[in-house]
Coordinates of C-alpha atoms in Angstrom, one line a residue:
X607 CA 117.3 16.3 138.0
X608 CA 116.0 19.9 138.4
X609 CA 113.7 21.1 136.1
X610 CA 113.9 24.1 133.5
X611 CA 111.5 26.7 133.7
X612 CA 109.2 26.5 130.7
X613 CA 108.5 30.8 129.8
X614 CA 105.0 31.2 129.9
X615 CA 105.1 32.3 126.2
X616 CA 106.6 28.5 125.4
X617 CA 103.6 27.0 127.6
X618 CA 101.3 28.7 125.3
X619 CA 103.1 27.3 121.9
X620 CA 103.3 23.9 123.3
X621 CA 99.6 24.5 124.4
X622 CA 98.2 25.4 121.3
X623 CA 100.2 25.1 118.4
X624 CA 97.4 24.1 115.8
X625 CA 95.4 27.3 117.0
X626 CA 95.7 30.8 114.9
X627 CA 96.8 34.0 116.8
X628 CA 93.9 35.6 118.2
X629 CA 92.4 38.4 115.8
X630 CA 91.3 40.3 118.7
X631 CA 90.5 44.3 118.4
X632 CA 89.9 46.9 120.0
X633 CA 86.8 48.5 120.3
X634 CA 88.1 51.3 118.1
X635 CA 88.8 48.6 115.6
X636 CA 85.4 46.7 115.3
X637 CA 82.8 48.1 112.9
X638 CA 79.2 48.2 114.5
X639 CA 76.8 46.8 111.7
X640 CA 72.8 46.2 113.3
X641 CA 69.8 45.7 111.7
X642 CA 67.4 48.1 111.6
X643 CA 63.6 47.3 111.5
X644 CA 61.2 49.5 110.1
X645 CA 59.2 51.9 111.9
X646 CA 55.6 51.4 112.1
X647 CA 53.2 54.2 111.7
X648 CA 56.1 56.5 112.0
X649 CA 56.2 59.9 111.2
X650 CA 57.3 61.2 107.6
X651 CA 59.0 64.0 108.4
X652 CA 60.3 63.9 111.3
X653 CA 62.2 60.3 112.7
X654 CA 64.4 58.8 110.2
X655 CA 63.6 56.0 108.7
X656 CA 64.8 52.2 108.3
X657 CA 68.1 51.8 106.6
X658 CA 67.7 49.3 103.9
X659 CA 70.7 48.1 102.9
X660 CA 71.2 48.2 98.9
X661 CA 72.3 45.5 97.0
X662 CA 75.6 46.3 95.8
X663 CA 75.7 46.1 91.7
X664 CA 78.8 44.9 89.8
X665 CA 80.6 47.5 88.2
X666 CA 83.7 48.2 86.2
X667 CA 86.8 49.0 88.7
X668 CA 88.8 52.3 87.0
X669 CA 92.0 52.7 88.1
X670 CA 92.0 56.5 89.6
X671 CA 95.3 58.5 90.1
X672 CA 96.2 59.7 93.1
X673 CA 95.1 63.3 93.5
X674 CA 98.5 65.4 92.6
X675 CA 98.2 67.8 95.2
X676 CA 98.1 65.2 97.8
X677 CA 101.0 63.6 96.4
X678 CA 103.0 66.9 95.8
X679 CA 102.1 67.5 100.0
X680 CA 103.8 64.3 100.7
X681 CA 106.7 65.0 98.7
X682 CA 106.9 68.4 100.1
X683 CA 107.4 67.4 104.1
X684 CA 110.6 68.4 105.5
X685 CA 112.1 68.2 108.9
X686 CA 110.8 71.7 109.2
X687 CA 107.5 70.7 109.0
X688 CA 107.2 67.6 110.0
X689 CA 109.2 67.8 112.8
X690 CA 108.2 70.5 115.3
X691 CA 110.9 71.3 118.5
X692 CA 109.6 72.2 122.0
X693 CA 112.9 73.2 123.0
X694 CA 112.6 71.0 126.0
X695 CA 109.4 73.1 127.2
X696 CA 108.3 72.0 130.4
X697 CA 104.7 72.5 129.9
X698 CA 102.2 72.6 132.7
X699 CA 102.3 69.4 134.8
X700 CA 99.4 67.3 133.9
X701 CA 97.7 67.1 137.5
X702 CA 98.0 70.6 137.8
X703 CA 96.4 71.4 134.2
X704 CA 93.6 68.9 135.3
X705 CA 92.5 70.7 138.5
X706 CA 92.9 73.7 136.0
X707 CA 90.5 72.7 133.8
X708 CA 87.9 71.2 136.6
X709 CA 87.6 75.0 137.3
X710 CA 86.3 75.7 134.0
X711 CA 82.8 76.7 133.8
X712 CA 81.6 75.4 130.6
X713 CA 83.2 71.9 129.6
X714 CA 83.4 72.6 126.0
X715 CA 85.6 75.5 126.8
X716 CA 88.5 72.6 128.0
X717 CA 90.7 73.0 125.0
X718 CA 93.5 73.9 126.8
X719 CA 93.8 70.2 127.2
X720 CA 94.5 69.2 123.5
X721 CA 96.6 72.5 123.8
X722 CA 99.0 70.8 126.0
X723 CA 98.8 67.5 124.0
X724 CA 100.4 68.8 121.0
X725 CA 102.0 71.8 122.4
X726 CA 103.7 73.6 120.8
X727 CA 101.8 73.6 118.0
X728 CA 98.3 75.7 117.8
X729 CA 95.1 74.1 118.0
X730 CA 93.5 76.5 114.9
X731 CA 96.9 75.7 112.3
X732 CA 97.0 71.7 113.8
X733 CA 93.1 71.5 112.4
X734 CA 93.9 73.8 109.3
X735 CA 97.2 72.3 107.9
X736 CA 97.6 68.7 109.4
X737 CA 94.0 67.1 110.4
X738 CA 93.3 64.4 108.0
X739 CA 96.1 65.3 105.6
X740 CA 100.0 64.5 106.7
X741 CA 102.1 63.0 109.9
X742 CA 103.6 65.4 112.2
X743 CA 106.2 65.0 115.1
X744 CA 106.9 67.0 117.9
X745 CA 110.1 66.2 119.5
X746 CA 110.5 67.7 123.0
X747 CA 113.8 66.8 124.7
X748 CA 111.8 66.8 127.7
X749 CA 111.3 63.0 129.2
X750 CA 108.7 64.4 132.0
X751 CA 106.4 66.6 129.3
X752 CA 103.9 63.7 129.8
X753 CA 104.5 62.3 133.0
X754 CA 101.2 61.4 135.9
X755 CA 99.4 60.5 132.4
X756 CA 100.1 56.7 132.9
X757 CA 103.3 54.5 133.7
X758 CA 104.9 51.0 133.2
X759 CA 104.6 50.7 137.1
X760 CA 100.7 52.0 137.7
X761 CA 100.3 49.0 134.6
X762 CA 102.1 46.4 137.3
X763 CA 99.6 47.9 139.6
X764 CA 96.9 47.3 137.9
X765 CA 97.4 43.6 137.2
X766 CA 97.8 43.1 140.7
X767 CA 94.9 45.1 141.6
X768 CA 92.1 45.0 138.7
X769 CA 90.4 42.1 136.8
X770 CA 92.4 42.3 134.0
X771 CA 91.0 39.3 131.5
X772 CA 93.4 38.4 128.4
X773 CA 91.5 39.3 124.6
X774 CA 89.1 41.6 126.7
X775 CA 91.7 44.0 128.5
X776 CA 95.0 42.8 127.8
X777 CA 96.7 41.3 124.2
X778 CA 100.2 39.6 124.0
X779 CA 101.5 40.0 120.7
X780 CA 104.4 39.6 118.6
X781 CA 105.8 40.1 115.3
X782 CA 108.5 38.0 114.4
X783 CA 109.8 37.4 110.8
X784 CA 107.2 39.1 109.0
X785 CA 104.6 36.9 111.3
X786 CA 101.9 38.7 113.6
X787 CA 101.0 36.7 116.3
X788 CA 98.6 37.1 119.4
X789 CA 99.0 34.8 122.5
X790 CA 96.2 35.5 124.5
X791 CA 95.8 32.7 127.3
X792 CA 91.7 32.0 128.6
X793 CA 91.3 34.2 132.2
X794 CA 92.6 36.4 134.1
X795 CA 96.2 38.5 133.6
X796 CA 97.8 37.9 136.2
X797 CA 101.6 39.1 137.0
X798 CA 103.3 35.9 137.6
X799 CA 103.1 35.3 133.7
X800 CA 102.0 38.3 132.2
X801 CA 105.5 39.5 133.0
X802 CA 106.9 36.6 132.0
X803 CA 105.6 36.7 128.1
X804 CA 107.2 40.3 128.2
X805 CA 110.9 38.3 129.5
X806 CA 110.3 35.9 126.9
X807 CA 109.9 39.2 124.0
X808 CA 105.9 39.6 123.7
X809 CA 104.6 43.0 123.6
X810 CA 101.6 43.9 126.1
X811 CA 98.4 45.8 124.6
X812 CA 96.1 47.3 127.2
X813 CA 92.9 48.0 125.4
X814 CA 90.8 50.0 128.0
X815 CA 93.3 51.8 130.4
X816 CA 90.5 54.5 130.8
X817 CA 88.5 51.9 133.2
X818 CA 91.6 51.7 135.4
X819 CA 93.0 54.8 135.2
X820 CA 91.1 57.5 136.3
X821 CA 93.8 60.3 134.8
X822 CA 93.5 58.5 131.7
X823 CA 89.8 58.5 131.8
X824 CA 89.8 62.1 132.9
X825 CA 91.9 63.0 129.8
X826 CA 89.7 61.2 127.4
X827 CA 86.7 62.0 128.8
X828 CA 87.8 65.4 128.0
X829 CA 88.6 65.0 124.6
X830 CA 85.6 63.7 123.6
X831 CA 83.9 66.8 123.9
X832 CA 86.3 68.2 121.8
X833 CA 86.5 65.9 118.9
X834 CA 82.8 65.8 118.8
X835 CA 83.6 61.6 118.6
X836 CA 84.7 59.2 120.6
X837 CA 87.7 59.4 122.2
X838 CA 89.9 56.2 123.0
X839 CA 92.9 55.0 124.3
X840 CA 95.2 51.9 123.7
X841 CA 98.4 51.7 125.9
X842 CA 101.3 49.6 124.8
X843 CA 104.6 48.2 126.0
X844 CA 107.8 46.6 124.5
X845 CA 110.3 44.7 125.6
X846 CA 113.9 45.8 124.1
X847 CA 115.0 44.7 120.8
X848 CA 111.1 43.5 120.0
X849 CA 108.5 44.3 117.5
X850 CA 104.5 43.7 118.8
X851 CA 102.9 44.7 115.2
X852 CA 103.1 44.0 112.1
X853 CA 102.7 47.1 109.4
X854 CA 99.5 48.3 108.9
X855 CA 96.8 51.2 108.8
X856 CA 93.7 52.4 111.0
X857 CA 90.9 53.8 110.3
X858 CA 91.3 56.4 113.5
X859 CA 93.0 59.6 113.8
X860 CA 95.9 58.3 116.2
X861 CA 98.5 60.4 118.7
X862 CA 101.1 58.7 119.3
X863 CA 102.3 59.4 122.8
X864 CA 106.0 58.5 124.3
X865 CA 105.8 57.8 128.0
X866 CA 108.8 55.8 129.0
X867 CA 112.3 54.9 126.7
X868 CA 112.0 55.3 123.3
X869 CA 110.8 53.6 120.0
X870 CA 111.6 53.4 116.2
X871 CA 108.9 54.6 114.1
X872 CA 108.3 54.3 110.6
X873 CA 105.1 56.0 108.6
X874 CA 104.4 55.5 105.0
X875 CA 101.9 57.9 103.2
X876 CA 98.7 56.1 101.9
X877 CA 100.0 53.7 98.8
X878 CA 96.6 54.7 96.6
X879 CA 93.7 57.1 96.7
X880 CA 91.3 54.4 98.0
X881 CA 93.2 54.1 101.0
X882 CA 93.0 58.0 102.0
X883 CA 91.1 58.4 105.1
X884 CA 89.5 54.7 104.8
X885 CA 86.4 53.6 106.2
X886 CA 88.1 50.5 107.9
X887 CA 91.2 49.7 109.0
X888 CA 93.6 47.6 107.3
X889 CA 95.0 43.5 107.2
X890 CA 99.0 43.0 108.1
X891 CA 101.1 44.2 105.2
X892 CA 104.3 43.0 104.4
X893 CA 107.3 44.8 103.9
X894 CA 107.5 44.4 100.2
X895 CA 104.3 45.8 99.7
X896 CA 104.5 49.2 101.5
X897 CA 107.5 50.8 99.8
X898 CA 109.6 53.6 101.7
X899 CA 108.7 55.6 104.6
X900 CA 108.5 59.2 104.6
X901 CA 109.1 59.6 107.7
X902 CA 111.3 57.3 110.3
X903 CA 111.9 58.3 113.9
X904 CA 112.7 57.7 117.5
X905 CA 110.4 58.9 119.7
X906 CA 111.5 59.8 123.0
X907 CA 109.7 59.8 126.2
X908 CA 108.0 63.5 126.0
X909 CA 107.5 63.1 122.6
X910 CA 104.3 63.2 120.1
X911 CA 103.3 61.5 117.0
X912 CA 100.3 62.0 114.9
X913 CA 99.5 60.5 111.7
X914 CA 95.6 60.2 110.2
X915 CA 93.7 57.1 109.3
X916 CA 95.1 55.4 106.4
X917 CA 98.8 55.9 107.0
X918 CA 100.6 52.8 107.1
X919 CA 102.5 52.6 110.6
X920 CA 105.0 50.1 112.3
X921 CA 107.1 50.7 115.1
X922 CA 110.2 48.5 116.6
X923 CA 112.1 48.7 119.6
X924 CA 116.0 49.5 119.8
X925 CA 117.8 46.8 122.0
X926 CA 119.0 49.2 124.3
X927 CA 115.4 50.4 126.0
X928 CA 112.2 49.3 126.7
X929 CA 109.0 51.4 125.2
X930 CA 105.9 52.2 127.0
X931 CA 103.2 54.4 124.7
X932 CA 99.9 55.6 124.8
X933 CA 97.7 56.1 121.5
X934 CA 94.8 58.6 121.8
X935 CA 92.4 57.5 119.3
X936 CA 89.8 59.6 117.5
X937 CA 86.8 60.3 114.8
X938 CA 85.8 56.5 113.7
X939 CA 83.0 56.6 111.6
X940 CA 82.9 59.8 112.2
X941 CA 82.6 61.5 108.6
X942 CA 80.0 62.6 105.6
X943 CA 79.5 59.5 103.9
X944 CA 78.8 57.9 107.3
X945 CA 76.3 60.2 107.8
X946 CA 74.9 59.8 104.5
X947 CA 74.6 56.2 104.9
X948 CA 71.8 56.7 107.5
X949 CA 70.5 60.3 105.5
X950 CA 70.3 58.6 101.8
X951 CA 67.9 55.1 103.0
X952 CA 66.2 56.9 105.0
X953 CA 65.5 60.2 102.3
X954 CA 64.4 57.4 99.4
X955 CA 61.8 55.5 101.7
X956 CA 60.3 58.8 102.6
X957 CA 60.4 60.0 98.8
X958 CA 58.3 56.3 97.4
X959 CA 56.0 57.0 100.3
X960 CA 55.5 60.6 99.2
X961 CA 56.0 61.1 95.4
X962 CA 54.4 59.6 92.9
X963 CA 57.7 60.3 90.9
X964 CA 59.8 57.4 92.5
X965 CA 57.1 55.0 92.7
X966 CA 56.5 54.9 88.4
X967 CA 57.9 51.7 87.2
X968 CA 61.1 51.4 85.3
X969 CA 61.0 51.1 81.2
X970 CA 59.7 47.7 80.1
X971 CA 62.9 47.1 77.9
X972 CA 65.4 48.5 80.5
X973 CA 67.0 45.1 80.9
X974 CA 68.3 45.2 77.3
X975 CA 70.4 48.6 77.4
X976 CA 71.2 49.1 80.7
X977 CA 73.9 47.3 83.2
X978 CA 77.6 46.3 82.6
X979 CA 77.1 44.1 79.9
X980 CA 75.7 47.0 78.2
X981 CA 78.1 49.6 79.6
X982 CA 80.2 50.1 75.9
X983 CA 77.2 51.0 74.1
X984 CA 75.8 53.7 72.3
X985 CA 72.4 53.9 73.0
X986 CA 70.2 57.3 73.4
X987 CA 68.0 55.2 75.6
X988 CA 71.4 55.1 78.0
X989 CA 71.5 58.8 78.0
X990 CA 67.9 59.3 78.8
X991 CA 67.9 56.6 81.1
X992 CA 71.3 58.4 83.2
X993 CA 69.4 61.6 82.8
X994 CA 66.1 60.5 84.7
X995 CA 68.3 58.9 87.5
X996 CA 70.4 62.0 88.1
X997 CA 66.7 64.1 88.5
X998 CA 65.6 61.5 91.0
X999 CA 68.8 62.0 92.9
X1000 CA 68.8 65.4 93.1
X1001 CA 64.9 65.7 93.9
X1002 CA 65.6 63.0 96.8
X1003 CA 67.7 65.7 98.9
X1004 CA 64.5 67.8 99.5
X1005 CA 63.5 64.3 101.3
X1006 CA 66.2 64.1 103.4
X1007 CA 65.7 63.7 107.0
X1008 CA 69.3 65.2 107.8
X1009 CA 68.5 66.5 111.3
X1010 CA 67.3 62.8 112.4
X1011 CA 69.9 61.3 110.6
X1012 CA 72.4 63.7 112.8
X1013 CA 70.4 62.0 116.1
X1014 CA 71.3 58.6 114.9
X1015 CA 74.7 59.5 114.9
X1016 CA 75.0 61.6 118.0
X1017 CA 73.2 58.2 119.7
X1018 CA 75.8 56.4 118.7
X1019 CA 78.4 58.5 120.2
X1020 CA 76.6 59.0 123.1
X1021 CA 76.8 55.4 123.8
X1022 CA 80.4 55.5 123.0
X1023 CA 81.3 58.3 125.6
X1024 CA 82.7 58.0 128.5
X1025 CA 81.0 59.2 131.7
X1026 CA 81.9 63.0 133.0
X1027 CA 84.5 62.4 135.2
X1028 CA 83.2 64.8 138.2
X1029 CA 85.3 67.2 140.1
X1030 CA 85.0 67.8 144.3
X1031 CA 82.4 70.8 143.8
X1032 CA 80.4 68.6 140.9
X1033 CA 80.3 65.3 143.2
X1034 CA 78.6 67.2 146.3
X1035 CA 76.0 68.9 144.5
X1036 CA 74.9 65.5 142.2
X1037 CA 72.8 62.5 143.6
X1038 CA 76.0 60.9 143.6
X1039 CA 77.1 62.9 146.5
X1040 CA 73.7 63.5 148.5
X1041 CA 74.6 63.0 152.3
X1042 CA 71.7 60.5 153.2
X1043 CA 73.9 57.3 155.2
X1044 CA 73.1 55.3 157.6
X1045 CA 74.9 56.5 160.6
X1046 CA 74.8 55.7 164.6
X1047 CA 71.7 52.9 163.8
X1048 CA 69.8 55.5 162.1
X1049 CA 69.2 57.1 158.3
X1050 CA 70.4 60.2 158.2
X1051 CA 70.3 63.6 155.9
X1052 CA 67.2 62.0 154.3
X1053 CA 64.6 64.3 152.4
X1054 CA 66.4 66.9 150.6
X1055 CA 64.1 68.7 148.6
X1056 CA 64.2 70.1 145.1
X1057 CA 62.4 73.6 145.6
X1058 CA 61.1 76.1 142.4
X1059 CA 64.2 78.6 143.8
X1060 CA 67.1 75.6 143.4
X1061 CA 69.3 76.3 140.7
X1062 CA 70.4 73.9 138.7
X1063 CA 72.7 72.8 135.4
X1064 CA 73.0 69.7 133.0
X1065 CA 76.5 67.9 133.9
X1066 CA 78.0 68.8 130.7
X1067 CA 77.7 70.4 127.8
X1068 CA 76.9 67.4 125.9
X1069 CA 75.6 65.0 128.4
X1070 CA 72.4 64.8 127.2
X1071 CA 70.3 65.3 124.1
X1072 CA 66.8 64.9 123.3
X1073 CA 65.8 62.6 119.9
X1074 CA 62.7 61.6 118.4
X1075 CA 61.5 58.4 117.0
X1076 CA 58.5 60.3 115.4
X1077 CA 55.9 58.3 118.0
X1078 CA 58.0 59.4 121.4
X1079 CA 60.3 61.9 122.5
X1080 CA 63.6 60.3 124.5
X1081 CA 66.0 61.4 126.7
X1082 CA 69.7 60.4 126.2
X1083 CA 72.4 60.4 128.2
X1084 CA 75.7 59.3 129.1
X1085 CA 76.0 60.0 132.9
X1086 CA 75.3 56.2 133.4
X1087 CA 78.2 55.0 131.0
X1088 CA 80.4 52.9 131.9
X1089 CA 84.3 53.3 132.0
X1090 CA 84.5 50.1 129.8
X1091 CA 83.7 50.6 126.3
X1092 CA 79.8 49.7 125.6
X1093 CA 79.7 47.5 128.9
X1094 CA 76.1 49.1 129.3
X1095 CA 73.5 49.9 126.8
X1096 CA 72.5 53.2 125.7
X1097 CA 70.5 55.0 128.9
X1098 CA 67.7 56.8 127.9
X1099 CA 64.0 57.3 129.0
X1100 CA 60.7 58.8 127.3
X1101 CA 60.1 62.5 128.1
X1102 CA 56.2 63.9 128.4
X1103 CA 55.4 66.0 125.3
X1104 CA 55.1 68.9 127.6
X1105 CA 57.7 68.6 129.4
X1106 CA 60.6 69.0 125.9
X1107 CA 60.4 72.5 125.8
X1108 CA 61.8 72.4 129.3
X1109 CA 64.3 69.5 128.4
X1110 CA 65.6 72.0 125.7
X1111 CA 65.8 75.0 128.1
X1112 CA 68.0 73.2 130.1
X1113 CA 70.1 72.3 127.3
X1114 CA 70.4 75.5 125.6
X1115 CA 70.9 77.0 129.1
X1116 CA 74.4 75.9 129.9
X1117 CA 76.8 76.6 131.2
X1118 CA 74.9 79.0 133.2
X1119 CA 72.5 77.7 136.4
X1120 CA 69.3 78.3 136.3
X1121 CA 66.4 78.1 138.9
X1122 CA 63.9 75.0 138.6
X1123 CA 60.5 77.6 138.8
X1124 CA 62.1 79.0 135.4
X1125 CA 61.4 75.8 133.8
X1126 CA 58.5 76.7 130.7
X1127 CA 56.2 73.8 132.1
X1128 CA 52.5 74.0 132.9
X1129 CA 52.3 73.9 136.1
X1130 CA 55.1 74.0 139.5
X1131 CA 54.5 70.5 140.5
X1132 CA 55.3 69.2 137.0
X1133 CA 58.7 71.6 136.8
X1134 CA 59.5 70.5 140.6
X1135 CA 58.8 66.4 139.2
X1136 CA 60.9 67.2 136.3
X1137 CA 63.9 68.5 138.2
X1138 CA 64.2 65.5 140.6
X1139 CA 63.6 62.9 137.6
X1140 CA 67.0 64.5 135.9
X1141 CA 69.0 64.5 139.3
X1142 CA 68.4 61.5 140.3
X1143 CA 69.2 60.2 136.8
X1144 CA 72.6 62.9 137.5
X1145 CA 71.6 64.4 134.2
X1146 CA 71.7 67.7 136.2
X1147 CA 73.4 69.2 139.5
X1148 CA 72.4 71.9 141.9
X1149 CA 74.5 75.0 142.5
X1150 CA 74.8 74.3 146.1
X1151 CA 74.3 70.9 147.7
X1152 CA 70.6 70.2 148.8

């Protein structure tokens, strides 16, 4: 008797029916929480300090309202304004804009790129009227707007080609009456049943297309210079008919972008003031507890969605197409009361170490007026006790090591980028492109010498940056990333005290090339030493190969 072919998506039931879906995330999606140890014989005004994290003190939940003007905003979008038209625009074709871009001299100048994402709507009104505050849709009538950025086919490719490993590069997911599941197999992704989960309804997540794609990489690479954060990427594809997610919100600034067929969208506006712009993302919600959408779409291949963190999102697929998407992910963790969190610790260690004030001991009878038990009273030791906390608060911002606290955070997002992706001219004038080979049983082009008259440039504009830990001055840079996110720790090194001013020159320098005997160091041999430590880190290139 022949047997039937058991889906690969029924293997895995039968497999592991007592196991729970997967909660796997993507990077964007998993909060980075370390332990900081103090510093030793640090500085006290320069390094920020240890983060101690506060114990959190129970307190009386109030019910707030939700602000009225955000409310009467959401009330307020109409097709006009939601809903922007291209006209069927064909826009500049994406390989073309690239090599466009490559030419520009300074990298943060490269803003024609976001341009073209959300064309035709300008950069200055997108950041004005719709960053952090509503949806918007721009519907384009033009299937090949996006086209070279990625495709279902260059995904087929790249199973076939690249170590694609299930829960670390790839999810298979479904949502099926009101359930979220996640069928991730151990191993590799291979074809053979990768496109059979996708037969059998399962939608395919691709968490880091930007380490097989190297437009996709280009693009984001890109954009992260121009967000000032981390810039990510999640690709996904639907089977017709199917749903991959259930409804939920992020804690990213997401674009929604419509590569192949089309998909039904629905976006709800934040169900409470806590949940505007939230720190994390969300659990699964179900239907019931989301209400109505204002706004419900099909995107169309050529199309773009945007909607800020905290609005709750689900999209389905018609029966009649298939959907493949790409969402361009921003600005995690990326706002002031993250920064504060490293700025507040750090200002209140300082302050005990340096006034007196902070270090006086609390009232002896504090215990018996004070906390929630005492919260309804009416106590004029209450008052004077609020009074001498809100002092100490204020005073603690003259302690606060903001600058160092802005280095922790641009560490952080140094480790997150991306490396430059380097153009023809950039790649034969780095280490990465010197001519030394091995050729006819011999080295050759061996010995190239930095000179005090070779001109030189950091990568990018924001490929490097110089931080203190108030004992050592570091050197940190991203030219050493990897393409897969945090797959390599944070590359830095420790930079002689006289040689920073130098360091900084560079820095402040660029875009513009400038020779190695300009360097402000003592002497020639340390500005030539200097010079070849950064190139052959490829922190800097030469304006003509060596």
């Amino acid at each position: 008797m022949e047997k039937k072919h058991m889906s690969a998506f029924e293997l895995y039931k039968t497999l592991s029916p007592d196991l729970p879906p997967t909660a796997t995330k993507s990077p964007l999606q998993v909060a980075n929480k370390k332990k900081r140890k103090k510093e030793n014989g640090a500085s006290k005004v320069s390094p920020i300090k240890a983060q101690i994290k506060p114990e959190r003190k129970p307190e009386r939940k109030k019910m707030r309202k939700k602000s009225a003007q955000r409310e009467e905003s959401l009330k307020e979008i109409t097709e006009d304004e939601e809903c922007v038209n291209g006209h069927g625009e064909a826009g500049e074709a994406l390989d073309a804009l690239l090599a466009d871009l490559a030419k520009v001299n300074n990298s943060r100048e490269r803003s024609k790129l976001f341009q073209w994402l959300i064309n035709p709507i300008p950069v200055k009104s997108f950041f004005r009227e719709t960053w952090e505050k509503k949806p918007i849709l721009v519907q384009r009538k033009n299937p090949d707007y996006y086209k070279g950025l990625f495709s279902t086919a260059e995904f087929d490719r790249i199973l076939r080609q690249d170590e694609v490993q299930y829960g670390v590069n790839l999810d298979v997911t479904s949502y099926t009456n009101g359930k979220r599941g996640t069928h991730n197999p151990p191993g590799r992704a291979l074809p053979f049943t990768v496109w059979d989960f996708y037969e059998s309804g399962c939608s395919l997540r691709l968490l880091n297309p930007q380490a097989f794609s190297s437009t996709v990489w280009n693009v984001l690479s890109t954009l992260q210079e121009q967000f000032g954060s981390m810039a990510g990427a999640n690709i996904y594809l639907t089977p017709p008919g199917t749903q991959g997610f259930a409804p939920h919100y992020d804690d990213i600034e997401a674009f929604v972008v419509q590569l192949e067929g089309k998909k039904h969208w629905r976006v709800y506006s934040p169900r409470s003031e806590d949940e505007v712009l939230p720190v994390l993302s969300s659990t699964n919600f179900n239907q019931a507890n989301i209400g109505k959408p204002i706004l419900e779409v099909v995107l169309e291949a050529g199309d773009l969605l945007y909607f800020p963190r905290g609005f709750i999102h689900q999209g389905n697929c018609l029966p009649d197409a298939h959907s493949l998407h790409i969402t361009v992910s921003s600005f995690q963790k990326n706002s002031w009361g993250d920064l504060l969190h490293k700025v507040v610790p750090a200002a209140l260690e300082i302050a005990m170490e340096e006034d007196v004030e902070f270090r006086q001991g609390l009232p002896l009878d504090y215990l018996t007026y004070m906390g929630v038990q005492n919260s309804d009273k009416e106590d004029p030791r209450r008052t004077k006790f609020f009074s001498r906390v809100e002092h100490l608060m204020k005073k603690l911002t003259t302690y606060a090591p903001v600058d160092a606290a802005v280095d922790q955070k641009a560490r952080v997002f140094l480790h997150d980028c991306l490396p430059p992706m380097l153009t023809p001219e950039e790649l034969a004038t780095s280490v990465l492109g010197a001519s030394a080979r091995w050729e006819h049983g011999q080295v050759m082009d061996v010995g190239a010498k930095i000179t005090a008259k070779t001109r030189v440039r950091v990568l990018r504009g924001g490929c490097a940056r110089l931080c203190s830990d108030g004992e050592a001055v570091h050197l940190y840079y991203t030219t050493e990333n990897s393409r897969v996110y945090h797959k390599e720790q944070l590359k830095s090194f420790e930079i002689k005290v006289e040689h920073t001013d130098a360091i900084e020159f560079l820095i402040h320098s660029y875009p513009k090339f400038v020779t190695v005997g300009s360097f402000p160091c003592d002497s020639a041999e340390d500005r030539i030493t200097l010079a070849e430590l950064l190139f052959e880190r490829g922190i800097i290139h030469t304006a003509d190969a060596l």
